[in-house]
Coordinates of C-alpha atoms in Angstrom, one line a residue:
X294 CA 103.5 123.0 126.9
X295 CA 107.0 121.3 127.9
X296 CA 105.4 117.5 126.0
X297 CA 104.5 119.6 122.9
X298 CA 108.3 121.4 123.3
X299 CA 109.1 118.0 123.2
X300 CA 107.4 116.2 120.2
X301 CA 108.0 119.7 117.9
X302 CA 112.0 119.1 118.7
X303 CA 111.9 115.1 117.8
X304 CA 109.7 116.4 114.2
X305 CA 113.1 119.1 113.9
X306 CA 115.7 116.7 114.4
X307 CA 114.4 114.1 112.1
X308 CA 113.6 117.2 109.3
X309 CA 117.3 117.6 110.4
X310 CA 119.0 114.8 109.0
X311 CA 116.6 114.0 106.1
X312 CA 114.6 111.3 107.6
X313 CA 111.1 110.3 106.3
X314 CA 108.5 113.0 108.6
X315 CA 105.2 111.2 109.1
X316 CA 101.9 112.8 110.1
X317 CA 102.3 114.2 113.2
X318 CA 105.0 115.2 111.9
X319 CA 103.9 117.0 109.8
X320 CA 101.4 119.2 112.5
X321 CA 103.8 119.5 114.8
X322 CA 105.8 121.6 112.0
X323 CA 102.7 123.0 110.8
X324 CA 102.0 124.4 114.5
X325 CA 106.1 125.1 115.3
X326 CA 106.4 128.2 116.6
X327 CA 110.2 128.7 115.5
X328 CA 109.8 129.3 111.2
X329 CA 113.4 131.0 111.3
X330 CA 114.0 127.1 112.0
X331 CA 111.9 125.6 109.5
X332 CA 112.9 127.5 106.6
X333 CA 116.2 127.1 107.6
X334 CA 115.8 122.5 107.1
X335 CA 113.1 123.4 103.9
X336 CA 116.9 125.4 102.8
X337 CA 119.1 122.9 104.1
X338 CA 117.2 120.2 101.6
X339 CA 116.7 121.8 99.0
X340 CA 119.6 122.5 98.2
X341 CA 120.9 119.7 98.6
X342 CA 119.0 117.8 95.9
X343 CA 119.0 120.2 93.4
X344 CA 121.6 122.8 94.5
X345 CA 121.5 126.7 94.8
X346 CA 119.6 126.5 90.6
X347 CA 116.5 128.0 90.4
X348 CA 114.7 126.8 87.6
X349 CA 111.2 128.0 85.4
X350 CA 109.8 127.8 81.8
X351 CA 108.2 129.9 79.5
X352 CA 104.7 129.0 79.3
X353 CA 101.8 130.1 78.2
X354 CA 97.8 129.4 80.3
X355 CA 94.9 129.1 78.1
X356 CA 91.7 129.4 79.0
X357 CA 89.5 127.6 77.0
X358 CA 86.5 127.9 78.0
X359 CA 85.3 129.8 81.4
X360 CA 81.5 128.3 81.9
X361 CA 81.1 125.3 85.4
X362 CA 78.6 123.3 85.7
X363 CA 81.0 123.3 88.9
X364 CA 80.7 126.7 91.5
X365 CA 83.3 126.0 93.7
X366 CA 83.5 128.6 96.5
X367 CA 86.7 129.9 96.0
X368 CA 87.1 130.3 92.2
X369 CA 86.1 133.7 90.9
X370 CA 86.6 132.4 87.8
X371 CA 84.2 130.2 86.4
X372 CA 81.3 131.6 84.5
X373 CA 77.7 129.7 84.2
X374 CA 76.7 128.8 80.5
X375 CA 75.1 131.8 78.9
X376 CA 76.6 134.4 81.5
X377 CA 77.7 137.8 79.8
X378 CA 80.3 137.2 79.7
X379 CA 81.2 133.7 79.4
X380 CA 83.1 132.6 76.8
X381 CA 84.1 129.1 74.4
X382 CA 87.4 128.9 72.1
X383 CA 86.9 127.0 69.2
X384 CA 90.4 125.2 68.7
X385 CA 91.0 127.2 65.7
X386 CA 91.1 129.7 68.0
X387 CA 93.4 127.9 70.8
X388 CA 95.9 127.3 68.1
X389 CA 95.9 130.9 66.6
X390 CA 96.2 132.2 70.5
X391 CA 98.9 129.7 70.6
X392 CA 101.2 130.0 67.4
X393 CA 101.6 134.3 68.8
X394 CA 102.4 132.2 72.0
X395 CA 105.4 130.2 70.6
X396 CA 106.5 133.2 69.0
X397 CA 106.9 134.9 72.1
X398 CA 109.5 132.2 73.0
X399 CA 106.8 129.8 74.7
X400 CA 108.2 125.4 75.1
X401 CA 104.9 124.9 76.8
X402 CA 101.4 125.4 76.8
X403 CA 99.7 124.7 80.0
X404 CA 95.4 124.5 78.9
X405 CA 92.6 124.1 81.5
X406 CA 89.3 125.6 82.5
X407 CA 85.7 125.3 83.7
X408 CA 83.3 122.1 83.0
X409 CA 81.5 122.8 80.0
X410 CA 78.5 121.2 80.1
X411 CA 78.3 120.9 76.2
X412 CA 82.1 120.1 74.6
X413 CA 82.4 116.8 73.4
X414 CA 86.2 114.2 73.2
X415 CA 86.4 115.2 70.3
X416 CA 86.5 119.1 71.3
X417 CA 89.4 118.6 72.8
X418 CA 91.0 116.1 70.8
X419 CA 90.3 119.1 68.0
X420 CA 92.0 120.9 70.0
X421 CA 95.4 119.4 70.9
X422 CA 95.6 118.5 67.0
X423 CA 95.4 121.7 65.6
X424 CA 97.7 122.8 68.2
X425 CA 100.6 119.6 66.9
X426 CA 99.9 119.8 63.8
X427 CA 101.6 123.0 63.0
X428 CA 104.1 122.8 66.2
X429 CA 104.8 119.9 67.2
X430 CA 107.3 120.9 69.5
X431 CA 105.5 122.5 72.6
X432 CA 104.7 120.1 75.1
X433 CA 101.2 120.0 75.6
X434 CA 100.8 120.2 79.1
X435 CA 96.5 120.0 79.6
X436 CA 93.4 119.6 81.2
X437 CA 94.0 118.4 85.1
X438 CA 92.6 115.0 86.7
X439 CA 89.0 117.0 87.7
X440 CA 88.8 118.5 84.0
X441 CA 89.4 114.3 83.1
X442 CA 86.7 112.8 86.0
X443 CA 83.4 115.0 84.5
X444 CA 84.3 115.1 81.1
X445 CA 84.8 110.8 81.8
X446 CA 80.6 111.7 83.3
X447 CA 79.5 113.8 80.6
X448 CA 80.7 111.4 77.7
X449 CA 80.1 108.2 79.0
X450 CA 83.7 106.4 78.4
X451 CA 86.1 105.3 81.4
X452 CA 88.7 108.1 82.3
X453 CA 91.0 105.4 80.8
X454 CA 89.7 105.3 77.4
X455 CA 88.9 109.8 77.7
X456 CA 93.5 109.1 78.5
X457 CA 94.8 107.6 75.9
X458 CA 92.2 109.6 73.1
X459 CA 93.9 112.4 74.7
X460 CA 98.0 110.9 75.1
X461 CA 96.6 110.0 70.6
X462 CA 96.1 113.3 70.3
X463 CA 98.8 115.0 71.4
X464 CA 98.4 115.4 75.1
X465 CA 102.4 115.3 76.1
X466 CA 101.7 116.6 80.2
X467 CA 99.2 117.4 82.5
X468 CA 99.3 120.4 85.3
X469 CA 98.5 120.2 88.6
X470 CA 95.0 121.6 88.8
X471 CA 91.5 121.0 90.3
X472 CA 94.0 118.6 93.6
X473 CA 93.0 121.9 96.3
X474 CA 93.1 119.5 99.2
X475 CA 92.3 116.3 99.5
X476 CA 90.8 115.0 102.8
X477 CA 86.9 114.6 102.3
X478 CA 85.7 117.1 105.6
X479 CA 87.6 120.5 103.6
X480 CA 87.3 119.3 100.6
X481 CA 83.7 119.7 100.1
X482 CA 83.1 122.9 102.0
X483 CA 85.5 124.6 99.2
X484 CA 84.3 123.0 96.2
X485 CA 81.2 122.2 95.2
X486 CA 80.8 119.3 91.5
X487 CA 83.8 118.6 91.3
X488 CA 85.4 114.7 91.8
X489 CA 86.4 113.6 95.6
X490 CA 89.6 113.9 96.4
X491 CA 90.6 110.5 96.0
X492 CA 89.3 110.4 92.3
X493 CA 92.0 112.8 92.0
X494 CA 94.7 111.3 92.9
X495 CA 92.5 107.8 90.6
X496 CA 92.8 109.8 87.6
X497 CA 95.9 111.0 87.8
X498 CA 97.8 107.6 88.7
X499 CA 96.6 106.6 85.7
X500 CA 97.9 109.1 83.5
X501 CA 101.1 108.1 85.2
X502 CA 100.4 104.9 84.4
X503 CA 100.0 105.4 81.1
X504 CA 103.0 106.9 80.4
X505 CA 101.5 111.0 80.9
X506 CA 103.7 112.5 84.2
X507 CA 101.6 115.1 85.8
X508 CA 102.4 118.4 88.2
X509 CA 99.8 118.7 91.0
X510 CA 99.6 121.1 92.9
X511 CA 98.0 122.1 97.3
X512 CA 95.7 124.9 98.0
X513 CA 95.0 126.2 101.1
X514 CA 94.6 129.8 102.5
X515 CA 91.4 130.1 103.2
X516 CA 89.5 127.7 105.8
X517 CA 91.6 124.3 106.3
X518 CA 92.6 123.3 109.2
X519 CA 97.2 121.3 109.3
X520 CA 96.0 117.7 108.9
X521 CA 94.2 118.6 105.7
X522 CA 97.3 120.1 104.8
X523 CA 99.8 117.7 105.5
X524 CA 96.7 114.7 104.8
X525 CA 97.1 116.1 101.6
X526 CA 101.7 115.5 101.1
X527 CA 101.0 113.0 103.2
X528 CA 99.0 111.0 99.6
X529 CA 101.2 113.6 97.2
X530 CA 104.4 111.1 98.8
X531 CA 101.9 107.6 98.9
X532 CA 101.6 108.2 94.9
X533 CA 104.5 109.6 93.9
X534 CA 106.3 106.8 95.8
X535 CA 103.8 104.7 93.6
X536 CA 104.6 106.1 89.8
X537 CA 107.1 108.5 90.3
X538 CA 105.1 110.9 87.6
X539 CA 104.6 114.1 89.7
X540 CA 106.8 115.8 88.1
X541 CA 106.6 119.1 90.3
X542 CA 104.7 120.3 93.8
X543 CA 103.2 123.7 93.5
X544 CA 101.4 125.4 96.8
X545 CA 98.8 127.5 95.7
X546 CA 97.7 130.3 97.9
X547 CA 93.9 131.3 97.8
X548 CA 93.4 134.2 95.9
X549 CA 90.3 136.4 97.9
X550 CA 88.6 138.5 95.4
X551 CA 85.5 138.6 93.9
X552 CA 85.2 134.6 95.8
X553 CA 82.5 132.9 97.3
X554 CA 84.0 132.5 100.6
X555 CA 84.6 136.4 100.9
X556 CA 81.2 136.7 99.9
X557 CA 79.8 134.9 102.1
X558 CA 82.7 136.2 104.9
X559 CA 83.7 133.0 105.5
X560 CA 87.4 134.3 104.6
X561 CA 87.6 137.8 105.4
X562 CA 91.9 137.6 104.5
X563 CA 94.3 136.4 101.9
X564 CA 96.4 134.2 105.2
X565 CA 99.6 136.1 106.2
X566 CA 103.4 135.8 104.3
X567 CA 104.8 133.8 107.2
X568 CA 102.1 130.8 107.4
X569 CA 103.0 130.9 102.7
X570 CA 106.4 129.7 104.8
X571 CA 105.5 128.0 106.5
X572 CA 104.0 125.9 104.2
X573 CA 106.4 125.7 100.8
X574 CA 108.6 124.5 104.4
X575 CA 106.6 121.6 105.1
X576 CA 106.1 120.7 101.7
X577 CA 109.6 120.7 100.6
X578 CA 109.8 118.6 103.9
X579 CA 107.1 116.5 103.5
X580 CA 107.7 114.7 100.5
X581 CA 111.7 115.0 100.7
X582 CA 113.5 112.3 98.9
X583 CA 110.5 111.6 96.5
X584 CA 109.9 114.9 94.5
X585 CA 113.1 117.3 93.6
X586 CA 111.2 120.2 92.7
X587 CA 109.1 122.4 94.7
X588 CA 107.6 125.6 93.1
X589 CA 106.8 129.1 94.0
X590 CA 103.9 130.8 92.2
X591 CA 104.8 133.5 92.5
X592 CA 101.6 134.8 90.7
X593 CA 100.3 134.6 93.6
X594 CA 102.7 136.1 95.9
X595 CA 104.8 138.5 94.1
X596 CA 107.6 139.0 93.3
X597 CA 109.0 140.2 96.0
X598 CA 107.8 137.1 98.8
X599 CA 108.6 134.4 95.3
X600 CA 112.6 135.6 96.5
X601 CA 111.8 134.3 100.3
X602 CA 110.3 131.8 99.3
X603 CA 112.6 130.3 97.1
X604 CA 114.5 130.8 101.3
X605 CA 112.1 128.5 102.4
X606 CA 111.9 125.0 100.7
X607 CA 111.3 126.7 96.9
X608 CA 113.3 125.7 93.7
X609 CA 111.3 126.8 90.4
X610 CA 109.6 129.0 89.3
X611 CA 106.8 127.4 87.3
X612 CA 106.9 130.0 84.4
X613 CA 106.1 133.0 82.9
X614 CA 101.8 132.3 83.0
X615 CA 101.7 134.3 79.7
X616 CA 97.3 135.2 79.6
X617 CA 96.9 134.0 82.7
X618 CA 93.5 134.2 84.1
X619 CA 92.0 131.9 86.4
X620 CA 94.6 134.8 89.1
X621 CA 93.3 137.5 86.9
X622 CA 90.0 137.0 88.1
X623 CA 91.0 137.5 91.8
X624 CA 92.7 140.9 90.7
X625 CA 96.5 139.8 90.5
X626 CA 99.1 140.4 88.0
X627 CA 100.0 137.5 86.3
X628 CA 102.2 138.1 83.0
X629 CA 106.1 137.8 83.6
X630 CA 109.2 137.3 80.9
X631 CA 112.3 134.9 81.1
X632 CA 113.8 138.0 82.0
X633 CA 112.1 139.9 85.1
X634 CA 112.0 135.9 85.6
X635 CA 116.2 135.1 85.5
X636 CA 116.2 138.9 87.2
X637 CA 114.2 137.3 90.5
X638 CA 116.1 135.1 90.3
X639 CA 120.0 137.0 89.9
X640 CA 119.5 139.5 92.5
X641 CA 119.0 136.8 95.5
X642 CA 122.4 134.9 94.8
X643 CA 121.1 131.6 93.4
X644 CA 121.7 130.9 89.2
X645 CA 119.0 130.8 87.0
X646 CA 118.1 128.2 84.4
X647 CA 115.2 128.4 81.6
X648 CA 113.9 124.7 81.5
X649 CA 111.4 122.6 79.2
X650 CA 108.6 121.2 81.1
X651 CA 110.0 118.3 82.6
X652 CA 113.0 120.1 83.9
X653 CA 115.2 120.4 81.6
X654 CA 117.6 122.7 81.3
X655 CA 117.8 124.5 77.9
X656 CA 119.3 128.1 78.6
X657 CA 121.4 128.8 82.0
X658 CA 121.3 133.2 82.6

């Protein structure tokens, strides 16, 4: 016990001094009983890095299809082709919805979907060209690295060719989905029919090299172990040092309802709020010095817990999430306005700033 406390103390000391934390440090902090000190250290690191501003964007979430060749155990969104409630939007339907979102104030459109076995590359090119033709000022943040990898296998094109053609068609940046957890030991237990963690990292590195920046996520709160979380954060840090292409890191809380993990009783309840705050704090401390922005996805947390997470290392609220369908499929309320997010920030004594995709300030409240 004394040895355990000694190791934990050294890890906390290194975190307090702003040193780069090792894998073993991360494990010690994941197991630390001093959750309040952990949160305070993360909050201090956040304050030194980005000050007391809290950012968010006006984002429209567009799920172009829910048809997916994969059938991940942690997903409540996917449908098989031919299912009664399966859908696929045409590029014209997508542009029409984007037009409405722009009128609501959206500055970016976040486009993800399933691994549709029949959609070819020209569908995605047409989608992006349709948006850019009528809304050139909107940032198209589209297709996860996992979708790019699947599309390359489906169309027998290299991922580099896919990315190049999509960039020419209007792709500005990429979301961070599909990362889940990189370690193969856990990844194969929570996803099915999706790229490996290393393949995800390889695709996103290729995108960064081509000037396409991205977010990165981490799905937690299901059946993972501490070492899987720390491994994920270390690999994010390693790639960020190499490319500088990650815009923000978004810890994603696993949402239980309607998933295979729930139906098979592998997970009986969602993780605690204390665990949420531990993950938020560890994300800030492990990535300190290489990635400024750690985002709190209020859609998954709820607004009250999201406010507390902003005192545990979080510095960004992601965005308005107009029409977010993936978490809605798991029973979560998903939409807010810019003014509502600004009010959330003001209530905790911070300074709300509406940003663009790349964290350029657009409006102060």
